[in-house]
mmCIF file of C-alpha atoms in Angstrom:
data_model
loop_
_atom_site.group_PDB
_atom_site.id
_atom_site.type_symbol
_atom_site.label_atom_id
_atom_site.label_comp_id
_atom_site.label_asym_id
_atom_site.label_seq_id
_atom_site.Cartn_x
_atom_site.Cartn_y
_atom_site.Cartn_z
ATOM 1 C CA UNK O 1 12.889 -31.716 -11.860
ATOM 2 C CA UNK O 2 9.247 -30.550 -11.538
ATOM 3 C CA UNK O 3 7.872 -28.349 -14.395
ATOM 4 C CA UNK O 4 6.590 -25.042 -13.193
ATOM 5 C CA UNK O 5 3.535 -23.286 -14.599
ATOM 6 C CA UNK O 6 3.607 -20.740 -17.335
ATOM 7 C CA UNK O 7 1.569 -18.407 -15.094
ATOM 8 C CA UNK O 8 4.361 -18.434 -12.563
ATOM 9 C CA UNK O 9 6.872 -17.298 -15.225
ATOM 10 C CA UNK O 10 4.764 -14.179 -15.726
ATOM 11 C CA UNK O 11 5.512 -12.800 -12.247
ATOM 12 C CA UNK O 12 8.549 -11.969 -10.066
ATOM 13 C CA UNK O 13 9.098 -12.047 -6.307
ATOM 14 C CA UNK O 14 8.352 -8.945 -4.255
ATOM 15 C CA UNK O 15 11.432 -6.705 -4.443
ATOM 16 C CA UNK O 16 10.608 -4.985 -1.096
ATOM 17 C CA UNK O 17 10.471 -8.275 0.703
ATOM 18 C CA UNK O 18 13.701 -9.496 -0.986
ATOM 19 C CA UNK O 19 15.592 -6.376 0.057
ATOM 20 C CA UNK O 20 14.253 -6.500 3.574
ATOM 21 C CA UNK O 21 15.360 -10.187 3.813
ATOM 22 C CA UNK O 22 18.857 -9.323 2.451
ATOM 23 C CA UNK O 23 19.288 -6.546 4.981
ATOM 24 C CA UNK O 24 18.218 -8.836 7.755
ATOM 25 C CA UNK O 25 20.723 -11.462 6.606
ATOM 26 C CA UNK O 26 23.517 -8.798 6.518
ATOM 27 C CA UNK O 27 22.606 -7.748 10.077
ATOM 28 C CA UNK O 28 22.632 -11.403 11.259
ATOM 29 C CA UNK O 29 26.140 -11.742 9.741
ATOM 30 C CA UNK O 30 27.276 -8.851 11.914
ATOM 31 C CA UNK O 31 27.134 -5.975 9.432
ATOM 32 C CA UNK O 32 25.965 -2.528 10.419
ATOM 33 C CA UNK O 33 22.845 -2.021 8.345
ATOM 34 C CA UNK O 34 19.960 0.462 8.640
ATOM 35 C CA UNK O 35 16.891 -0.812 6.907
ATOM 36 C CA UNK O 36 14.560 1.737 5.400
ATOM 37 C CA UNK O 37 12.846 -0.805 3.068
ATOM 38 C CA UNK O 38 10.019 -2.365 5.142
ATOM 39 C CA UNK O 39 6.547 -0.742 5.028
ATOM 40 C CA UNK O 40 5.779 -1.548 8.607
ATOM 41 C CA UNK O 41 5.068 0.723 11.583
ATOM 42 C CA UNK O 42 7.632 0.354 14.430
ATOM 43 C CA UNK O 43 4.843 1.012 17.067
ATOM 44 C CA UNK O 44 3.530 -1.865 19.005
ATOM 45 C CA UNK O 45 -0.068 -3.034 18.449
ATOM 46 C CA UNK O 46 -2.140 -0.913 20.925
ATOM 47 C CA UNK O 47 -2.836 -2.568 24.242
ATOM 48 C CA UNK O 48 -6.634 -2.787 23.932
ATOM 49 C CA UNK O 49 -6.232 -4.644 20.621
ATOM 50 C CA UNK O 50 -3.692 -7.049 22.038
ATOM 51 C CA UNK O 51 -6.002 -7.748 24.919
ATOM 52 C CA UNK O 52 -8.788 -8.565 22.636
ATOM 53 C CA UNK O 53 -6.711 -11.163 20.912
ATOM 54 C CA UNK O 54 -5.611 -12.745 24.211
ATOM 55 C CA UNK O 55 -9.316 -12.666 25.360
ATOM 56 C CA UNK O 56 -10.284 -14.503 22.135
ATOM 57 C CA UNK O 57 -7.842 -17.249 22.967
ATOM 58 C CA UNK O 58 -8.958 -17.480 26.551
ATOM 59 C CA UNK O 59 -12.577 -17.653 25.560
ATOM 60 C CA UNK O 60 -11.880 -20.471 23.091
ATOM 61 C CA UNK O 61 -12.536 -18.427 19.971
ATOM 62 C CA UNK O 62 -10.010 -20.466 18.048
ATOM 63 C CA UNK O 63 -12.020 -22.508 15.595
ATOM 64 C CA UNK O 64 -12.884 -22.094 11.969
ATOM 65 C CA UNK O 65 -15.216 -19.187 10.962
ATOM 66 C CA UNK O 66 -17.159 -18.432 7.714
ATOM 67 C CA UNK O 67 -14.672 -18.372 4.820
ATOM 68 C CA UNK O 68 -14.649 -14.648 4.568
ATOM 69 C CA UNK O 69 -14.977 -13.628 8.190
ATOM 70 C CA UNK O 70 -17.170 -13.451 11.359
ATOM 71 C CA UNK O 71 -20.329 -11.363 11.256
ATOM 72 C CA UNK O 72 -19.091 -9.230 14.178
ATOM 73 C CA UNK O 73 -16.076 -8.090 12.154
ATOM 74 C CA UNK O 74 -18.227 -7.519 9.149
ATOM 75 C CA UNK O 75 -20.560 -5.382 11.165
ATOM 76 C CA UNK O 76 -17.490 -3.440 12.557
ATOM 77 C CA UNK O 77 -16.309 -2.883 8.990
ATOM 78 C CA UNK O 78 -19.823 -1.585 7.901
ATOM 79 C CA UNK O 79 -19.719 0.833 10.865
ATOM 80 C CA UNK O 80 -16.244 2.046 9.956
ATOM 81 C CA UNK O 81 -17.189 2.699 6.346
ATOM 82 C CA UNK O 82 -20.297 4.704 7.411
ATOM 83 C CA UNK O 83 -18.362 6.594 10.177
ATOM 84 C CA UNK O 84 -15.305 7.459 8.172
ATOM 85 C CA UNK O 85 -16.334 7.425 4.525
ATOM 86 C CA UNK O 86 -20.072 8.058 4.382
ATOM 87 C CA UNK O 87 -20.448 4.623 2.576
ATOM 88 C CA UNK O 88 -23.285 2.321 3.509
ATOM 89 C CA UNK O 89 -22.658 -1.422 3.245
ATOM 90 C CA UNK O 90 -24.314 -4.462 4.689
ATOM 91 C CA UNK O 91 -22.458 -7.503 6.021
ATOM 92 C CA UNK O 92 -23.263 -9.377 2.832
ATOM 93 C CA UNK O 93 -21.355 -6.737 0.912
ATOM 94 C CA UNK O 94 -18.200 -7.226 3.002
ATOM 95 C CA UNK O 95 -15.244 -9.598 2.606
ATOM 96 C CA UNK O 96 -12.612 -10.211 5.263
ATOM 97 C CA UNK O 97 -9.260 -11.563 4.049
ATOM 98 C CA UNK O 98 -5.786 -12.477 5.297
ATOM 99 C CA UNK O 99 -4.417 -9.032 4.722
ATOM 100 C CA UNK O 100 -5.240 -6.499 2.112
ATOM 101 C CA UNK O 101 -3.223 -8.402 -0.404
ATOM 102 C CA UNK O 102 -5.584 -11.293 -0.369
ATOM 103 C CA UNK O 103 -8.571 -9.054 -0.783
ATOM 104 C CA UNK O 104 -7.025 -7.507 -3.944
ATOM 105 C CA UNK O 105 -5.961 -10.838 -5.333
ATOM 106 C CA UNK O 106 -9.328 -12.461 -4.731
ATOM 107 C CA UNK O 107 -11.022 -9.609 -6.598
ATOM 108 C CA UNK O 108 -8.781 -9.866 -9.595
ATOM 109 C CA UNK O 109 -8.990 -13.698 -9.737
ATOM 110 C CA UNK O 110 -12.729 -13.442 -9.664
ATOM 111 C CA UNK O 111 -13.124 -11.021 -12.460
ATOM 112 C CA UNK O 112 -10.190 -11.168 -14.941
ATOM 113 C CA UNK O 113 -10.052 -13.110 -18.147
ATOM 114 C CA UNK O 114 -7.136 -13.562 -20.489
ATOM 115 C CA UNK O 115 -6.487 -10.214 -22.258
ATOM 116 C CA UNK O 116 -8.423 -8.096 -19.807
ATOM 117 C CA UNK O 117 -6.581 -4.923 -18.912
ATOM 118 C CA UNK O 118 -6.008 -3.160 -15.530
ATOM 119 C CA UNK O 119 -4.926 0.490 -15.429
ATOM 120 C CA UNK O 120 -2.250 0.991 -12.721
ATOM 121 C CA UNK O 121 -0.751 4.408 -11.970
ATOM 122 C CA UNK O 122 3.101 4.445 -11.543
ATOM 123 C CA UNK O 123 4.703 4.619 -9.161
ATOM 124 C CA UNK O 124 2.715 1.704 -7.798
ATOM 125 C CA UNK O 125 2.838 -0.798 -5.021
ATOM 126 C CA UNK O 126 5.088 -3.586 -6.299
ATOM 127 C CA UNK O 127 2.403 -6.277 -6.106
ATOM 128 C CA UNK O 128 -0.286 -4.682 -8.290
ATOM 129 C CA UNK O 129 1.053 -5.676 -11.679
ATOM 130 C CA UNK O 130 2.032 -9.183 -10.642
ATOM 131 C CA UNK O 131 -1.323 -9.937 -9.065
ATOM 132 C CA UNK O 132 -2.929 -8.887 -12.380
ATOM 133 C CA UNK O 133 -0.634 -11.137 -14.318
ATOM 134 C CA UNK O 134 -1.259 -14.081 -11.978
ATOM 135 C CA UNK O 135 -5.024 -13.551 -12.591
ATOM 136 C CA UNK O 136 -4.474 -13.729 -16.340
ATOM 137 C CA UNK O 137 -4.819 -9.979 -17.008
ATOM 138 C CA UNK O 138 -2.559 -7.360 -18.514
ATOM 139 C CA UNK O 139 -1.376 -4.450 -16.439
ATOM 140 C CA UNK O 140 -1.490 -1.088 -18.245
ATOM 141 C CA UNK O 141 0.889 1.412 -16.635
ATOM 142 C CA UNK O 142 -0.276 5.086 -16.442
ATOM 143 C CA UNK O 143 2.742 7.220 -15.492
ATOM 144 C CA UNK O 144 2.335 9.828 -12.694
ATOM 145 C CA UNK O 145 5.724 11.507 -12.404
ATOM 146 C CA UNK O 146 7.339 13.935 -10.127
ATOM 147 C CA UNK O 147 6.171 16.883 -12.339
ATOM 148 C CA UNK O 148 2.559 16.114 -11.068
ATOM 149 C CA UNK O 149 3.740 15.291 -7.472
ATOM 150 C CA UNK O 150 3.256 11.599 -8.404
ATOM 151 C CA UNK O 151 -0.459 12.040 -8.939
ATOM 152 C CA UNK O 152 -2.275 10.655 -11.990
ATOM 153 C CA UNK O 153 -3.878 13.293 -14.232
ATOM 154 C CA UNK O 154 -7.309 12.871 -15.802
ATOM 155 C CA UNK O 155 -5.679 13.036 -19.270
ATOM 156 C CA UNK O 156 -3.246 10.193 -18.473
ATOM 157 C CA UNK O 157 -6.146 8.110 -17.046
ATOM 158 C CA UNK O 158 -8.257 8.673 -20.181
ATOM 159 C CA UNK O 159 -5.405 7.732 -22.460
ATOM 160 C CA UNK O 160 -4.851 4.468 -20.607
ATOM 161 C CA UNK O 161 -8.472 3.218 -20.825
ATOM 162 C CA UNK O 162 -9.406 0.957 -23.765
ATOM 163 C CA UNK O 163 -12.388 -1.340 -24.400
ATOM 164 C CA UNK O 164 -10.412 -4.134 -22.762
ATOM 165 C CA UNK O 165 -10.079 -2.229 -19.465
ATOM 166 C CA UNK O 166 -11.741 -3.978 -16.489
ATOM 167 C CA UNK O 167 -10.287 -2.298 -13.472
ATOM 168 C CA UNK O 168 -8.636 0.903 -12.422
ATOM 169 C CA UNK O 169 -6.470 0.406 -9.273
ATOM 170 C CA UNK O 170 -6.384 3.549 -7.137
ATOM 171 C CA UNK O 171 -4.153 3.969 -4.066
ATOM 172 C CA UNK O 172 -4.194 7.151 -1.853
ATOM 173 C CA UNK O 173 -2.133 8.016 0.115
ATOM 174 C CA UNK O 174 0.233 6.077 -2.050
ATOM 175 C CA UNK O 175 2.751 3.390 -1.455
ATOM 176 C CA UNK O 176 5.540 4.232 -2.459
ATOM 177 C CA UNK O 177 5.232 7.989 -2.734
ATOM 178 C CA UNK O 178 2.959 9.093 0.058
ATOM 179 C CA UNK O 179 1.023 11.149 -2.431
ATOM 180 C CA UNK O 180 -2.646 11.855 -1.422
ATOM 181 C CA UNK O 181 -5.344 13.092 -3.799
ATOM 182 C CA UNK O 182 -7.587 15.967 -2.670
ATOM 183 C CA UNK O 183 -11.265 15.838 -3.227
ATOM 184 C CA UNK O 184 -11.029 17.968 -6.341
ATOM 185 C CA UNK O 185 -8.116 15.830 -7.772
ATOM 186 C CA UNK O 186 -10.054 12.590 -7.203
ATOM 187 C CA UNK O 187 -13.190 14.159 -8.660
ATOM 188 C CA UNK O 188 -11.358 14.972 -11.875
ATOM 189 C CA UNK O 189 -10.450 11.132 -12.153
ATOM 190 C CA UNK O 190 -13.923 9.885 -11.198
ATOM 191 C CA UNK O 191 -15.342 12.190 -14.002
ATOM 192 C CA UNK O 192 -13.219 10.299 -16.426
ATOM 193 C CA UNK O 193 -14.438 6.897 -15.047
ATOM 194 C CA UNK O 194 -18.054 8.058 -15.337
ATOM 195 C CA UNK O 195 -17.484 8.313 -19.146
ATOM 196 C CA UNK O 196 -16.361 4.641 -19.248
ATOM 197 C CA UNK O 197 -19.091 2.447 -17.538
ATOM 198 C CA UNK O 198 -17.308 -0.754 -18.322
ATOM 199 C CA UNK O 199 -14.360 0.178 -16.008
ATOM 200 C CA UNK O 200 -14.611 -0.827 -12.328
ATOM 201 C CA UNK O 201 -12.595 0.764 -9.566
ATOM 202 C CA UNK O 202 -10.396 -1.160 -7.094
ATOM 203 C CA UNK O 203 -9.327 1.147 -4.238
ATOM 204 C CA UNK O 204 -6.394 0.469 -1.809
ATOM 205 C CA UNK O 205 -7.143 2.742 1.156
ATOM 206 C CA UNK O 206 -4.697 1.058 3.495
ATOM 207 C CA UNK O 207 -2.997 4.366 4.483
ATOM 208 C CA UNK O 208 -6.281 6.293 4.986
ATOM 209 C CA UNK O 209 -5.533 7.313 8.584
ATOM 210 C CA UNK O 210 -1.890 8.209 7.954
ATOM 211 C CA UNK O 211 -2.277 11.832 6.764
ATOM 212 C CA UNK O 212 -0.415 15.024 7.597
ATOM 213 C CA UNK O 213 -0.619 18.800 7.393
ATOM 214 C CA UNK O 214 -4.421 18.901 7.236
ATOM 215 C CA UNK O 215 -4.777 16.554 4.279
ATOM 216 C CA UNK O 216 -8.308 15.072 4.250
ATOM 217 C CA UNK O 217 -8.572 11.575 2.950
ATOM 218 C CA UNK O 218 -11.395 10.731 0.444
ATOM 219 C CA UNK O 219 -12.148 7.565 -1.577
ATOM 220 C CA UNK O 220 -13.669 7.182 -5.059
ATOM 221 C CA UNK O 221 -17.228 5.942 -4.199
ATOM 222 C CA UNK O 222 -17.442 8.742 -1.583
ATOM 223 C CA UNK O 223 -16.501 11.444 -4.064
ATOM 224 C CA UNK O 224 -18.729 10.089 -6.844
ATOM 225 C CA UNK O 225 -21.630 8.065 -5.460
ATOM 226 C CA UNK O 226 -22.600 6.879 -8.997
ATOM 227 C CA UNK O 227 -19.545 4.705 -8.869
ATOM 228 C CA UNK O 228 -20.762 2.835 -5.816
ATOM 229 C CA UNK O 229 -22.037 -0.117 -7.715
ATOM 230 C CA UNK O 230 -18.755 -0.722 -9.584
ATOM 231 C CA UNK O 231 -16.257 -0.001 -6.863
ATOM 232 C CA UNK O 232 -14.582 -2.362 -4.434
ATOM 233 C CA UNK O 233 -13.390 -0.244 -1.492
ATOM 234 C CA UNK O 234 -10.466 -2.076 0.136
ATOM 235 C CA UNK O 235 -8.760 -1.357 3.533
ATOM 236 C CA UNK O 236 -7.228 -3.107 6.414
ATOM 237 C CA UNK O 237 -5.895 -2.824 9.986
ATOM 238 C CA UNK O 238 -2.206 -3.274 9.209
ATOM 239 C CA UNK O 239 -0.790 0.281 9.000
ATOM 240 C CA UNK O 240 -2.878 2.611 11.190
ATOM 241 C CA UNK O 241 -3.357 0.004 13.892
ATOM 242 C CA UNK O 242 0.251 -1.388 13.764
ATOM 243 C CA UNK O 243 -1.189 -4.879 13.046
ATOM 244 C CA UNK O 244 0.889 -5.924 10.057
ATOM 245 C CA UNK O 245 1.529 -9.466 11.382
ATOM 246 C CA UNK O 246 -2.135 -9.984 12.412
ATOM 247 C CA UNK O 247 -2.994 -10.156 8.716
ATOM 248 C CA UNK O 248 -6.507 -8.685 8.339
ATOM 249 C CA UNK O 249 -7.811 -6.809 5.341
ATOM 250 C CA UNK O 250 -11.360 -6.098 4.291
ATOM 251 C CA UNK O 251 -13.367 -4.644 1.463
ATOM 252 C CA UNK O 252 -17.024 -3.427 0.718
ATOM 253 C CA UNK O 253 -18.567 -3.839 -2.641
ATOM 254 C CA UNK O 254 -21.457 -5.349 -4.705
ATOM 255 C CA UNK O 255 -22.803 -8.607 -3.364
ATOM 256 C CA UNK O 256 -22.111 -10.498 -6.535
ATOM 257 C CA UNK O 257 -18.465 -9.581 -6.490
ATOM 258 C CA UNK O 258 -18.216 -10.329 -2.748
ATOM 259 C CA UNK O 259 -19.779 -13.746 -3.258
ATOM 260 C CA UNK O 260 -17.310 -14.554 -6.048
ATOM 261 C CA UNK O 261 -14.425 -13.582 -3.814
ATOM 262 C CA UNK O 262 -15.837 -15.740 -0.975
ATOM 263 C CA UNK O 263 -15.913 -18.675 -3.345
ATOM 264 C CA UNK O 264 -12.203 -18.242 -4.219
ATOM 265 C CA UNK O 265 -11.277 -17.869 -0.519
ATOM 266 C CA UNK O 266 -13.283 -20.869 0.430
ATOM 267 C CA UNK O 267 -10.991 -23.002 -1.831
ATOM 268 C CA UNK O 268 -7.730 -21.347 -0.947
ATOM 269 C CA UNK O 269 -7.049 -20.137 2.591
ATOM 270 C CA UNK O 270 -10.611 -20.289 3.919
ATOM 271 C CA UNK O 271 -11.075 -17.964 6.895
ATOM 272 C CA UNK O 272 -8.429 -15.482 8.204
ATOM 273 C CA UNK O 273 -7.030 -16.222 11.668
ATOM 274 C CA UNK O 274 -9.954 -16.295 14.072
ATOM 275 C CA UNK O 275 -7.965 -14.545 16.860
ATOM 276 C CA UNK O 276 -6.930 -11.809 14.526
ATOM 277 C CA UNK O 277 -10.508 -11.225 13.461
ATOM 278 C CA UNK O 278 -11.492 -10.622 17.093
ATOM 279 C CA UNK O 279 -8.646 -8.292 17.545
ATOM 280 C CA UNK O 280 -9.651 -6.376 14.412
ATOM 281 C CA UNK O 281 -13.212 -5.975 15.866
ATOM 282 C CA UNK O 282 -11.648 -4.136 18.752
ATOM 283 C CA UNK O 283 -9.345 -2.116 16.456
ATOM 284 C CA UNK O 284 -12.294 -0.824 14.456
ATOM 285 C CA UNK O 285 -14.863 -0.465 17.243
ATOM 286 C CA UNK O 286 -12.501 0.633 20.048
ATOM 287 C CA UNK O 287 -10.595 3.847 20.841
ATOM 288 C CA UNK O 288 -8.964 5.635 17.984
ATOM 289 C CA UNK O 289 -7.062 8.028 20.304
ATOM 290 C CA UNK O 290 -3.641 6.612 19.466
ATOM 291 C CA UNK O 291 -3.858 7.461 15.821
ATOM 292 C CA UNK O 292 -3.254 11.192 16.238
ATOM 293 C CA UNK O 293 -0.068 10.891 18.318
ATOM 294 C CA UNK O 294 1.292 8.182 16.096
ATOM 295 C CA UNK O 295 0.694 10.468 13.067
ATOM 296 C CA UNK O 296 2.488 13.308 14.785
ATOM 297 C CA UNK O 297 5.526 11.056 15.281
ATOM 298 C CA UNK O 298 5.369 10.013 11.599
ATOM 299 C CA UNK O 299 5.034 13.627 10.454
ATOM 300 C CA UNK O 300 8.068 14.593 12.459
ATOM 301 C CA UNK O 301 10.018 11.748 10.951
ATOM 302 C CA UNK O 302 8.873 12.647 7.445
ATOM 303 C CA UNK O 303 10.118 16.215 7.971
ATOM 304 C CA UNK O 304 13.449 14.882 9.396
ATOM 305 C CA UNK O 305 13.977 12.763 6.241
ATOM 306 C CA UNK O 306 12.946 15.504 3.883
ATOM 307 C CA UNK O 307 15.436 17.918 5.403
ATOM 308 C CA UNK O 308 18.224 15.353 5.280
ATOM 309 C CA UNK O 309 17.654 14.293 1.659
ATOM 310 C CA UNK O 310 16.949 17.778 0.244
ATOM 311 C CA UNK O 311 20.354 18.936 1.461
ATOM 312 C CA UNK O 312 21.982 16.433 -0.962
ATOM 313 C CA UNK O 313 23.011 17.683 -4.441
ATOM 314 C CA UNK O 314 21.349 15.546 -7.226
ATOM 315 C CA UNK O 315 18.318 14.508 -5.029
ATOM 316 C CA UNK O 316 14.815 15.977 -5.435
ATOM 317 C CA UNK O 317 12.072 14.994 -3.018
ATOM 318 C CA UNK O 318 8.423 16.227 -3.035
ATOM 319 C CA UNK O 319 6.534 16.536 0.290
ATOM 320 C CA UNK O 320 4.095 13.569 0.674
ATOM 321 C CA UNK O 321 0.635 14.007 2.096
ATOM 322 C CA UNK O 322 0.418 10.740 3.875
ATOM 323 C CA UNK O 323 1.622 7.080 4.366
ATOM 324 C CA UNK O 324 5.193 6.735 5.795
ATOM 325 C CA UNK O 325 7.273 6.919 2.565
ATOM 326 C CA UNK O 326 9.220 9.478 0.638
ATOM 327 C CA UNK O 327 10.138 8.844 -2.996
ATOM 328 C CA UNK O 328 13.316 10.896 -3.883
ATOM 329 C CA UNK O 329 14.349 11.296 -7.518
ATOM 330 C CA UNK O 330 18.000 10.609 -8.205
ATOM 331 C CA UNK O 331 18.078 11.739 -11.837
ATOM 332 C CA UNK O 332 20.980 14.031 -10.894
ATOM 333 C CA UNK O 333 23.064 11.141 -9.620
ATOM 334 C CA UNK O 334 22.697 8.732 -12.563
ATOM 335 C CA UNK O 335 25.899 8.261 -14.492
ATOM 336 C CA UNK O 336 28.185 9.021 -11.436
ATOM 337 C CA UNK O 337 30.606 6.624 -9.863
ATOM 338 C CA UNK O 338 30.828 5.612 -6.244
ATOM 339 C CA UNK O 339 33.931 5.708 -4.012
ATOM 340 C CA UNK O 340 34.227 1.965 -4.476
ATOM 341 C CA UNK O 341 34.148 2.331 -8.289
ATOM 342 C CA UNK O 342 30.499 1.361 -9.048
ATOM 343 C CA UNK O 343 28.976 3.311 -11.917
ATOM 344 C CA UNK O 344 25.407 4.259 -11.124
ATOM 345 C CA UNK O 345 23.665 3.370 -14.369
ATOM 346 C CA UNK O 346 20.206 2.732 -12.761
ATOM 347 C CA UNK O 347 18.396 3.231 -9.495
ATOM 348 C CA UNK O 348 18.777 -0.437 -8.795
ATOM 349 C CA UNK O 349 22.585 0.030 -9.034
ATOM 350 C CA UNK O 350 22.271 2.915 -6.676
ATOM 351 C CA UNK O 351 20.272 1.015 -4.050
ATOM 352 C CA UNK O 352 22.688 -1.904 -4.258
ATOM 353 C CA UNK O 353 25.797 0.273 -3.836
ATOM 354 C CA UNK O 354 24.162 2.250 -1.059
ATOM 355 C CA UNK O 355 23.530 -1.004 0.894
ATOM 356 C CA UNK O 356 26.974 -2.442 0.238
ATOM 357 C CA UNK O 357 29.007 0.656 0.739
ATOM 358 C CA UNK O 358 26.978 2.659 3.279
ATOM 359 C CA UNK O 359 24.855 0.023 4.963
ATOM 360 C CA UNK O 360 21.499 1.637 4.135
ATOM 361 C CA UNK O 361 18.743 -0.491 2.678
ATOM 362 C CA UNK O 362 16.183 1.223 0.442
ATOM 363 C CA UNK O 363 14.021 0.036 -2.441
ATOM 364 C CA UNK O 364 14.927 1.058 -5.984
ATOM 365 C CA UNK O 365 12.435 2.979 -8.056
ATOM 366 C CA UNK O 366 12.213 0.447 -10.883
ATOM 367 C CA UNK O 367 10.404 -1.929 -8.534
ATOM 368 C CA UNK O 368 7.602 0.676 -8.435
ATOM 369 C CA UNK O 369 7.517 1.346 -12.136
ATOM 370 C CA UNK O 370 9.129 4.798 -12.110
ATOM 371 C CA UNK O 371 12.816 5.539 -12.268
ATOM 372 C CA UNK O 372 15.251 6.963 -11.381
ATOM 373 C CA UNK O 373 14.242 7.043 -7.738
ATOM 374 C CA UNK O 374 14.191 5.119 -4.493
ATOM 375 C CA UNK O 375 11.732 4.615 -1.678
ATOM 376 C CA UNK O 376 12.505 5.461 1.962
ATOM 377 C CA UNK O 377 10.224 4.029 4.726
ATOM 378 C CA UNK O 378 10.529 6.407 7.737
ATOM 379 C CA UNK O 379 8.647 3.911 9.977
ATOM 380 C CA UNK O 380 11.616 3.602 12.252
ATOM 381 C CA UNK O 381 13.358 5.553 15.020
ATOM 382 C CA UNK O 382 14.514 9.168 14.802
ATOM 383 C CA UNK O 383 18.018 8.020 15.601
ATOM 384 C CA UNK O 384 18.074 5.463 12.749
ATOM 385 C CA UNK O 385 16.703 7.958 10.344
ATOM 386 C CA UNK O 386 19.228 10.638 11.196
ATOM 387 C CA UNK O 387 22.126 8.251 10.888
ATOM 388 C CA UNK O 388 20.690 6.860 7.576
ATOM 389 C CA UNK O 389 20.399 10.327 6.126
ATOM 390 C CA UNK O 390 23.947 11.050 7.212
ATOM 391 C CA UNK O 391 25.175 7.948 5.559
ATOM 392 C CA UNK O 392 23.259 8.739 2.317
ATOM 393 C CA UNK O 393 24.705 12.220 2.297
ATOM 394 C CA UNK O 394 28.280 10.932 2.760
ATOM 395 C CA UNK O 395 27.686 8.278 0.061
ATOM 396 C CA UNK O 396 26.475 10.874 -2.452
ATOM 397 C CA UNK O 397 29.197 13.350 -1.541
ATOM 398 C CA UNK O 398 31.801 10.876 -2.504
ATOM 399 C CA UNK O 399 30.346 10.404 -6.002
ATOM 400 C CA UNK O 400 32.403 11.447 -8.963
#
């Protein structure tokens, strides 16, 4: 039997992908399952973007490109950063990757040495700590609980920073909570970072355009221009443009860091899919008119889910500013027993019982570093959400 690396032993598989796969297997076996676990818009990729991909195929744009992307896409990214964020980058400061995950991974691999620390607010996207571990670093978790609406306080950030800190990972609006930081809230965090010039900032702005109720997105280097030279501003086309399977992420940052990331990518995947790159050019340069109506659909779904969950005794659920998730606390349900006799000792036990007994797939809070809670993705139909909330309510009503 082959011997596996010690590095691999430091990480675990993605819980969100595992739960999504399990719910798909149960559906294939004929079981009635509603999946609220996948972070993926249910809208089709807009027609103009699909057409650009088809056009790229028909025009023979199917060969290798530069390892980190075509110049046309890099120029589109530069234009997007200037238009939406007031950030000026040149194509030499831009990296294109196979999804946002590769961008983050390349940055960590290019900069971390053994013992280096990365501050990660919790709840966090499940992949952040494991990517840090794979790169040889140590994740330092900074709690941001329900009492602060899942937003990190300046005091908590200050307490987490040490001389070993290399990166602060910042995600707004957040996966898994949907929490979005206002300008003033983010300025309070950047003020802390200004006192620690050895700490770099790694932003994950993937949900930038998914914002509701007048929330205005901002990103660290925009709020504090003095952080520009030590910030990697990351984004992608997956969520706002319904292009999850096209796998295109991008980032703007210092040339030296971008060059190091390019070196890693040249020896791993090389260029992202050429056809997807041309489709992403159209996504960034083309019409943005579909974003507002899509957001209105998401906002309506958010409110539907909030109403359904808040009616359940033992569940508390803040209103998120963006993304397409809610993150209900189930502190009031821990210790109870289900109708089938399962004692709910943890949020993982809750999520497993909910799937097995009620046919609703959610992701347990421990996967995101803050319990007891669970994540609901409302990126699915109104009918599915209404039925899921009904099933969750019935499941909880039967607890003793």
